[in-house]
Structures are given as C-alpha cells and as structure tokens.
Amino acid sequence: EKELKKIEKDIIVLDKKLSNKNFIDKAPSEVIEKDSQRKKFLSEKQARLRIHLETVNIALP
C-alpha cells in the first residue's frame, strides 16, 4: 500500500506537468516523451499492484 501511494503521487505530479501548456511548449520533445512513458509505466504498475492487493486481501480474511 505504501508503494501504491507513492506511485499515485508520482502519477499526479507527472499528470500536472504534462497538462501544463508552458511545460509542453518549452520542454524538449525527449523530456515530454520520457515523462509520458514514465506515466504510462506507473499507471500499469499501479493497476498490477491494486490487483495484487485485492488478491491478498481476499486470501487473508
């Protein structure tokens, strides 16, 4: 759960950054692509962790 919270926080930060027009206009395309890929990776990891936590919570009453 601790790791899940950190991932959620990181996704929020990246989301704000990537939706900031000023950042998008000034940042090199490589940086934007790197941040976009990181957000995608973290979102996928978040989904896997949630499934894992649900499985553990079901297995341990």
PDB file of N, CA and C in Angstrom:
ATOM      1  N   GLU A   1       0.823  -1.194   0.000  1.00  0.00           N
ATOM      2  CA  GLU A   1       0.000   0.000   0.000  1.00  0.00           C
ATOM      3  C   GLU A   1       0.867   1.258   0.000  1.00  0.00           C
ATOM      4  N   LYS A   2       2.001   1.199   0.680  1.00  0.00           N
ATOM      5  CA  LYS A   2       2.906   2.348   0.724  1.00  0.00           C
ATOM      6  C   LYS A   2       3.422   2.659  -0.688  1.00  0.00           C
ATOM      7  N   GLU A   3       3.811   1.613  -1.392  1.00  0.00           N
ATOM      8  CA  GLU A   3       4.317   1.794  -2.752  1.00  0.00           C
ATOM      9  C   GLU A   3       3.214   2.315  -3.677  1.00  0.00           C
ATOM     10  N   LEU A   4       2.002   1.824  -3.484  1.00  0.00           N
ATOM     11  CA  LEU A   4       0.868   2.271  -4.289  1.00  0.00           C
ATOM     12  C   LEU A   4       0.621   3.771  -4.094  1.00  0.00           C
ATOM     13  N   LYS A   5       0.718   4.234  -2.862  1.00  0.00           N
ATOM     14  CA  LYS A   5       0.517   5.663  -2.583  1.00  0.00           C
ATOM     15  C   LYS A   5       1.601   6.512  -3.242  1.00  0.00           C
ATOM     16  N   LYS A   6       2.837   6.025  -3.223  1.00  0.00           N
ATOM     17  CA  LYS A   6       3.935   6.754  -3.861  1.00  0.00           C
ATOM     18  C   LYS A   6       3.711   6.825  -5.370  1.00  0.00           C
ATOM     19  N   ILE A   7       3.286   5.723  -5.953  1.00  0.00           N
ATOM     20  CA  ILE A   7       3.019   5.701  -7.390  1.00  0.00           C
ATOM     21  C   ILE A   7       1.897   6.673  -7.735  1.00  0.00           C
ATOM     22  N   GLU A   8       0.843   6.672  -6.932  1.00  0.00           N
ATOM     23  CA  GLU A   8      -0.273   7.587  -7.181  1.00  0.00           C
ATOM     24  C   GLU A   8       0.191   9.043  -7.128  1.00  0.00           C
ATOM     25  N   LYS A   9       1.042   9.349  -6.166  1.00  0.00           N
ATOM     26  CA  LYS A   9       1.580  10.708  -6.038  1.00  0.00           C
ATOM     27  C   LYS A   9       2.425  11.066  -7.267  1.00  0.00           C
ATOM     28  N   ASP A  10       3.269  10.139  -7.698  1.00  0.00           N
ATOM     29  CA  ASP A  10       4.115  10.381  -8.871  1.00  0.00           C
ATOM     30  C   ASP A  10       3.274  10.588 -10.133  1.00  0.00           C
ATOM     31  N   ILE A  11       2.201   9.820 -10.273  1.00  0.00           N
ATOM     32  CA  ILE A  11       1.320   9.966 -11.433  1.00  0.00           C
ATOM     33  C   ILE A  11       0.669  11.349 -11.433  1.00  0.00           C
ATOM     34  N   ILE A  12       0.237  11.801 -10.266  1.00  0.00           N
ATOM     35  CA  ILE A  12      -0.383  13.127 -10.167  1.00  0.00           C
ATOM     36  C   ILE A  12       0.612  14.211 -10.582  1.00  0.00           C
ATOM     37  N   VAL A  13       1.852  14.098 -10.106  1.00  0.00           N
ATOM     38  CA  VAL A  13       2.884  15.085 -10.451  1.00  0.00           C
ATOM     39  C   VAL A  13       3.125  15.092 -11.964  1.00  0.00           C
ATOM     40  N   LEU A  14       3.265  13.900 -12.546  1.00  0.00           N
ATOM     41  CA  LEU A  14       3.502  13.814 -13.987  1.00  0.00           C
ATOM     42  C   LEU A  14       2.305  14.330 -14.776  1.00  0.00           C
ATOM     43  N   ASP A  15       1.121  14.020 -14.298  1.00  0.00           N
ATOM     44  CA  ASP A  15      -0.099  14.470 -14.965  1.00  0.00           C
ATOM     45  C   ASP A  15      -0.169  15.998 -15.000  1.00  0.00           C
ATOM     46  N   LYS A  16       0.137  16.624 -13.875  1.00  0.00           N
ATOM     47  CA  LYS A  16       0.135  18.094 -13.811  1.00  0.00           C
ATOM     48  C   LYS A  16       1.184  18.674 -14.762  1.00  0.00           C
ATOM     49  N   LYS A  17       2.350  18.051 -14.752  1.00  0.00           N
ATOM     50  CA  LYS A  17       3.439  18.516 -15.595  1.00  0.00           C
ATOM     51  C   LYS A  17       3.050  18.419 -17.078  1.00  0.00           C
ATOM     52  N   LEU A  18       2.490  17.266 -17.459  1.00  0.00           N
ATOM     53  CA  LEU A  18       2.162  17.033 -18.859  1.00  0.00           C
ATOM     54  C   LEU A  18       0.935  17.819 -19.327  1.00  0.00           C
ATOM     55  N   SER A  19       0.144  18.306 -18.404  1.00  0.00           N
ATOM     56  CA  SER A  19      -1.014  19.113 -18.798  1.00  0.00           C
ATOM     57  C   SER A  19      -0.713  20.614 -18.706  1.00  0.00           C
ATOM     58  N   ASN A  20       0.523  20.932 -18.335  1.00  0.00           N
ATOM     59  CA  ASN A  20       0.952  22.326 -18.241  1.00  0.00           C
ATOM     60  C   ASN A  20       1.420  22.800 -19.622  1.00  0.00           C
ATOM     61  N   LYS A  21       0.652  23.707 -20.222  1.00  0.00           N
ATOM     62  CA  LYS A  21       0.970  24.191 -21.569  1.00  0.00           C
ATOM     63  C   LYS A  21       2.363  24.813 -21.630  1.00  0.00           C
ATOM     64  N   ASN A  22       2.745  25.533 -20.610  1.00  0.00           N
ATOM     65  CA  ASN A  22       4.059  26.170 -20.569  1.00  0.00           C
ATOM     66  C   ASN A  22       5.172  25.116 -20.630  1.00  0.00           C
ATOM     67  N   PHE A  23       5.008  24.037 -19.864  1.00  0.00           N
ATOM     68  CA  PHE A  23       5.993  22.953 -19.877  1.00  0.00           C
ATOM     69  C   PHE A  23       6.063  22.317 -21.266  1.00  0.00           C
ATOM     70  N   ILE A  24       4.901  22.021 -21.835  1.00  0.00           N
ATOM     71  CA  ILE A  24       4.845  21.367 -23.146  1.00  0.00           C
ATOM     72  C   ILE A  24       5.482  22.250 -24.222  1.00  0.00           C
ATOM     73  N   ASP A  25       5.240  23.544 -24.138  1.00  0.00           N
ATOM     74  CA  ASP A  25       5.787  24.469 -25.138  1.00  0.00           C
ATOM     75  C   ASP A  25       7.304  24.612 -25.040  1.00  0.00           C
ATOM     76  N   LYS A  26       7.851  24.524 -23.832  1.00  0.00           N
ATOM     77  CA  LYS A  26       9.276  24.809 -23.639  1.00  0.00           C
ATOM     78  C   LYS A  26      10.164  23.572 -23.504  1.00  0.00           C
ATOM     79  N   ALA A  27       9.609  22.466 -23.060  1.00  0.00           N
ATOM     80  CA  ALA A  27      10.431  21.278 -22.819  1.00  0.00           C
ATOM     81  C   ALA A  27      10.811  20.600 -24.135  1.00  0.00           C
ATOM     82  N   PRO A  28      12.008  20.031 -24.176  1.00  0.00           N
ATOM     83  CA  PRO A  28      12.397  19.254 -25.362  1.00  0.00           C
ATOM     84  C   PRO A  28      11.461  18.049 -25.525  1.00  0.00           C
ATOM     85  N   SER A  29      11.249  17.656 -26.764  1.00  0.00           N
ATOM     86  CA  SER A  29      10.326  16.548 -27.028  1.00  0.00           C
ATOM     87  C   SER A  29      10.769  15.261 -26.329  1.00  0.00           C
ATOM     88  N   GLU A  30      12.079  15.088 -26.156  1.00  0.00           N
ATOM     89  CA  GLU A  30      12.577  13.885 -25.478  1.00  0.00           C
ATOM     90  C   GLU A  30      12.108  13.841 -24.023  1.00  0.00           C
ATOM     91  N   VAL A  31      12.100  14.998 -23.386  1.00  0.00           N
ATOM     92  CA  VAL A  31      11.674  15.080 -21.984  1.00  0.00           C
ATOM     93  C   VAL A  31      10.180  14.784 -21.876  1.00  0.00           C
ATOM     94  N   ILE A  32       9.414  15.346 -22.790  1.00  0.00           N
ATOM     95  CA  ILE A  32       7.972  15.106 -22.790  1.00  0.00           C
ATOM     96  C   ILE A  32       7.690  13.627 -23.022  1.00  0.00           C
ATOM     97  N   GLU A  33       8.392  13.032 -23.972  1.00  0.00           N
ATOM     98  CA  GLU A  33       8.209  11.605 -24.266  1.00  0.00           C
ATOM     99  C   GLU A  33       8.603  10.745 -23.066  1.00  0.00           C
ATOM    100  N   LYS A  34       9.724  11.085 -22.439  1.00  0.00           N
ATOM    101  CA  LYS A  34      10.185  10.338 -21.266  1.00  0.00           C
ATOM    102  C   LYS A  34       9.149  10.398 -20.143  1.00  0.00           C
ATOM    103  N   ASP A  35       8.622  11.585 -19.879  1.00  0.00           N
ATOM    104  CA  ASP A  35       7.615  11.733 -18.825  1.00  0.00           C
ATOM    105  C   ASP A  35       6.320  11.001 -19.181  1.00  0.00           C
ATOM    106  N   SER A  36       5.946  11.046 -20.448  1.00  0.00           N
ATOM    107  CA  SER A  36       4.742  10.330 -20.887  1.00  0.00           C
ATOM    108  C   SER A  36       4.909   8.826 -20.707  1.00  0.00           C
ATOM    109  N   GLN A  37       6.068   8.317 -21.081  1.00  0.00           N
ATOM    110  CA  GLN A  37       6.339   6.887 -20.929  1.00  0.00           C
ATOM    111  C   GLN A  37       6.377   6.494 -19.455  1.00  0.00           C
ATOM    112  N   ARG A  38       6.961   7.341 -18.637  1.00  0.00           N
ATOM    113  CA  ARG A  38       7.021   7.065 -17.194  1.00  0.00           C
ATOM    114  C   ARG A  38       5.618   7.024 -16.603  1.00  0.00           C
ATOM    115  N   LYS A  39       4.772   7.954 -17.013  1.00  0.00           N
ATOM    116  CA  LYS A  39       3.394   7.971 -16.519  1.00  0.00           C
ATOM    117  C   LYS A  39       2.666   6.692 -16.939  1.00  0.00           C
ATOM    118  N   LYS A  40       2.864   6.277 -18.183  1.00  0.00           N
ATOM    119  CA  LYS A  40       2.236   5.044 -18.674  1.00  0.00           C
ATOM    120  C   LYS A  40       2.725   3.841 -17.864  1.00  0.00           C
ATOM    121  N   PHE A  41       4.039   3.757 -17.650  1.00  0.00           N
ATOM    122  CA  PHE A  41       4.622   2.661 -16.876  1.00  0.00           C
ATOM    123  C   PHE A  41       4.056   2.638 -15.456  1.00  0.00           C
ATOM    124  N   LEU A  42       4.002   3.807 -14.821  1.00  0.00           N
ATOM    125  CA  LEU A  42       3.496   3.881 -13.447  1.00  0.00           C
ATOM    126  C   LEU A  42       2.011   3.525 -13.378  1.00  0.00           C
ATOM    127  N   SER A  43       1.248   3.930 -14.372  1.00  0.00           N
ATOM    128  CA  SER A  43      -0.180   3.597 -14.395  1.00  0.00           C
ATOM    129  C   SER A  43      -0.386   2.091 -14.503  1.00  0.00           C
ATOM    130  N   GLU A  44       0.426   1.443 -15.336  1.00  0.00           N
ATOM    131  CA  GLU A  44       0.341  -0.014 -15.477  1.00  0.00           C
ATOM    132  C   GLU A  44       0.765  -0.707 -14.182  1.00  0.00           C
ATOM    133  N   LYS A  45       1.825  -0.204 -13.570  1.00  0.00           N
ATOM    134  CA  LYS A  45       2.298  -0.775 -12.308  1.00  0.00           C
ATOM    135  C   LYS A  45       1.248  -0.592 -11.216  1.00  0.00           C
ATOM    136  N   GLN A  46       0.607   0.569 -11.206  1.00  0.00           N
ATOM    137  CA  GLN A  46      -0.452   0.858 -10.240  1.00  0.00           C
ATOM    138  C   GLN A  46      -1.594  -0.161 -10.385  1.00  0.00           C
ATOM    139  N   ALA A  47      -1.987  -0.438 -11.606  1.00  0.00           N
ATOM    140  CA  ALA A  47      -3.066  -1.399 -11.847  1.00  0.00           C
ATOM    141  C   ALA A  47      -2.672  -2.789 -11.352  1.00  0.00           C
ATOM    142  N   ARG A  48      -1.432  -3.204 -11.642  1.00  0.00           N
ATOM    143  CA  ARG A  48      -0.962  -4.523 -11.181  1.00  0.00           C
ATOM    144  C   ARG A  48      -0.933  -4.599  -9.656  1.00  0.00           C
ATOM    145  N   LEU A  49      -0.463  -3.536  -9.005  1.00  0.00           N
ATOM    146  CA  LEU A  49      -0.405  -3.523  -7.538  1.00  0.00           C
ATOM    147  C   LEU A  49      -1.796  -3.581  -6.920  1.00  0.00           C
ATOM    148  N   ARG A  50      -2.740  -2.868  -7.521  1.00  0.00           N
ATOM    149  CA  ARG A  50      -4.115  -2.900  -7.000  1.00  0.00           C
ATOM    150  C   ARG A  50      -4.693  -4.307  -7.083  1.00  0.00           C
ATOM    151  N   ILE A  51      -4.461  -4.966  -8.211  1.00  0.00           N
ATOM    152  CA  ILE A  51      -4.948  -6.343  -8.370  1.00  0.00           C
ATOM    153  C   ILE A  51      -4.285  -7.244  -7.339  1.00  0.00           C
ATOM    154  N   HIS A  52      -2.988  -7.084  -7.155  1.00  0.00           N
ATOM    155  CA  HIS A  52      -2.254  -7.895  -6.180  1.00  0.00           C
ATOM    156  C   HIS A  52      -2.796  -7.667  -4.767  1.00  0.00           C
ATOM    157  N   LEU A  53      -3.014  -6.409  -4.406  1.00  0.00           N
ATOM    158  CA  LEU A  53      -3.541  -6.101  -3.072  1.00  0.00           C
ATOM    159  C   LEU A  53      -4.936  -6.684  -2.872  1.00  0.00           C
ATOM    160  N   GLU A  54      -5.764  -6.603  -3.904  1.00  0.00           N
ATOM    161  CA  GLU A  54      -7.106  -7.183  -3.810  1.00  0.00           C
ATOM    162  C   GLU A  54      -7.018  -8.693  -3.603  1.00  0.00           C
ATOM    163  N   THR A  55      -6.111  -9.335  -4.325  1.00  0.00           N
ATOM    164  CA  THR A  55      -5.929 -10.780  -4.199  1.00  0.00           C
ATOM    165  C   THR A  55      -5.476 -11.143  -2.793  1.00  0.00           C
ATOM    166  N   VAL A  56      -4.521 -10.401  -2.269  1.00  0.00           N
ATOM    167  CA  VAL A  56      -4.024 -10.656  -0.917  1.00  0.00           C
ATOM    168  C   VAL A  56      -5.125 -10.424   0.114  1.00  0.00           C
ATOM    169  N   ASN A  57      -5.875  -9.355  -0.048  1.00  0.00           N
ATOM    170  CA  ASN A  57      -6.954  -9.057   0.901  1.00  0.00           C
ATOM    171  C   ASN A  57      -8.046 -10.119   0.879  1.00  0.00           C
ATOM    172  N   ILE A  58      -8.305 -10.697  -0.277  1.00  0.00           N
ATOM    173  CA  ILE A  58      -9.299 -11.771  -0.376  1.00  0.00           C
ATOM    174  C   ILE A  58      -8.758 -13.042   0.276  1.00  0.00           C
ATOM    175  N   ALA A  59      -7.469 -13.320   0.051  1.00  0.00           N
ATOM    176  CA  ALA A  59      -6.860 -14.544   0.577  1.00  0.00           C
ATOM    177  C   ALA A  59      -6.689 -14.498   2.090  1.00  0.00           C
ATOM    178  N   LEU A  60      -6.495 -13.312   2.632  1.00  0.00           N
ATOM    179  CA  LEU A  60      -6.294 -13.169   4.073  1.00  0.00           C
ATOM    180  C   LEU A  60      -7.507 -12.477   4.689  1.00  0.00           C
ATOM    181  N   PRO A  61      -8.436 -13.252   5.195  1.00  0.00           N
ATOM    182  CA  PRO A  61      -9.656 -12.650   5.758  1.00  0.00           C
ATOM    183  C   PRO A  61      -9.393 -11.828   7.010  1.00  0.00           C
TER     184      PRO A  61
END
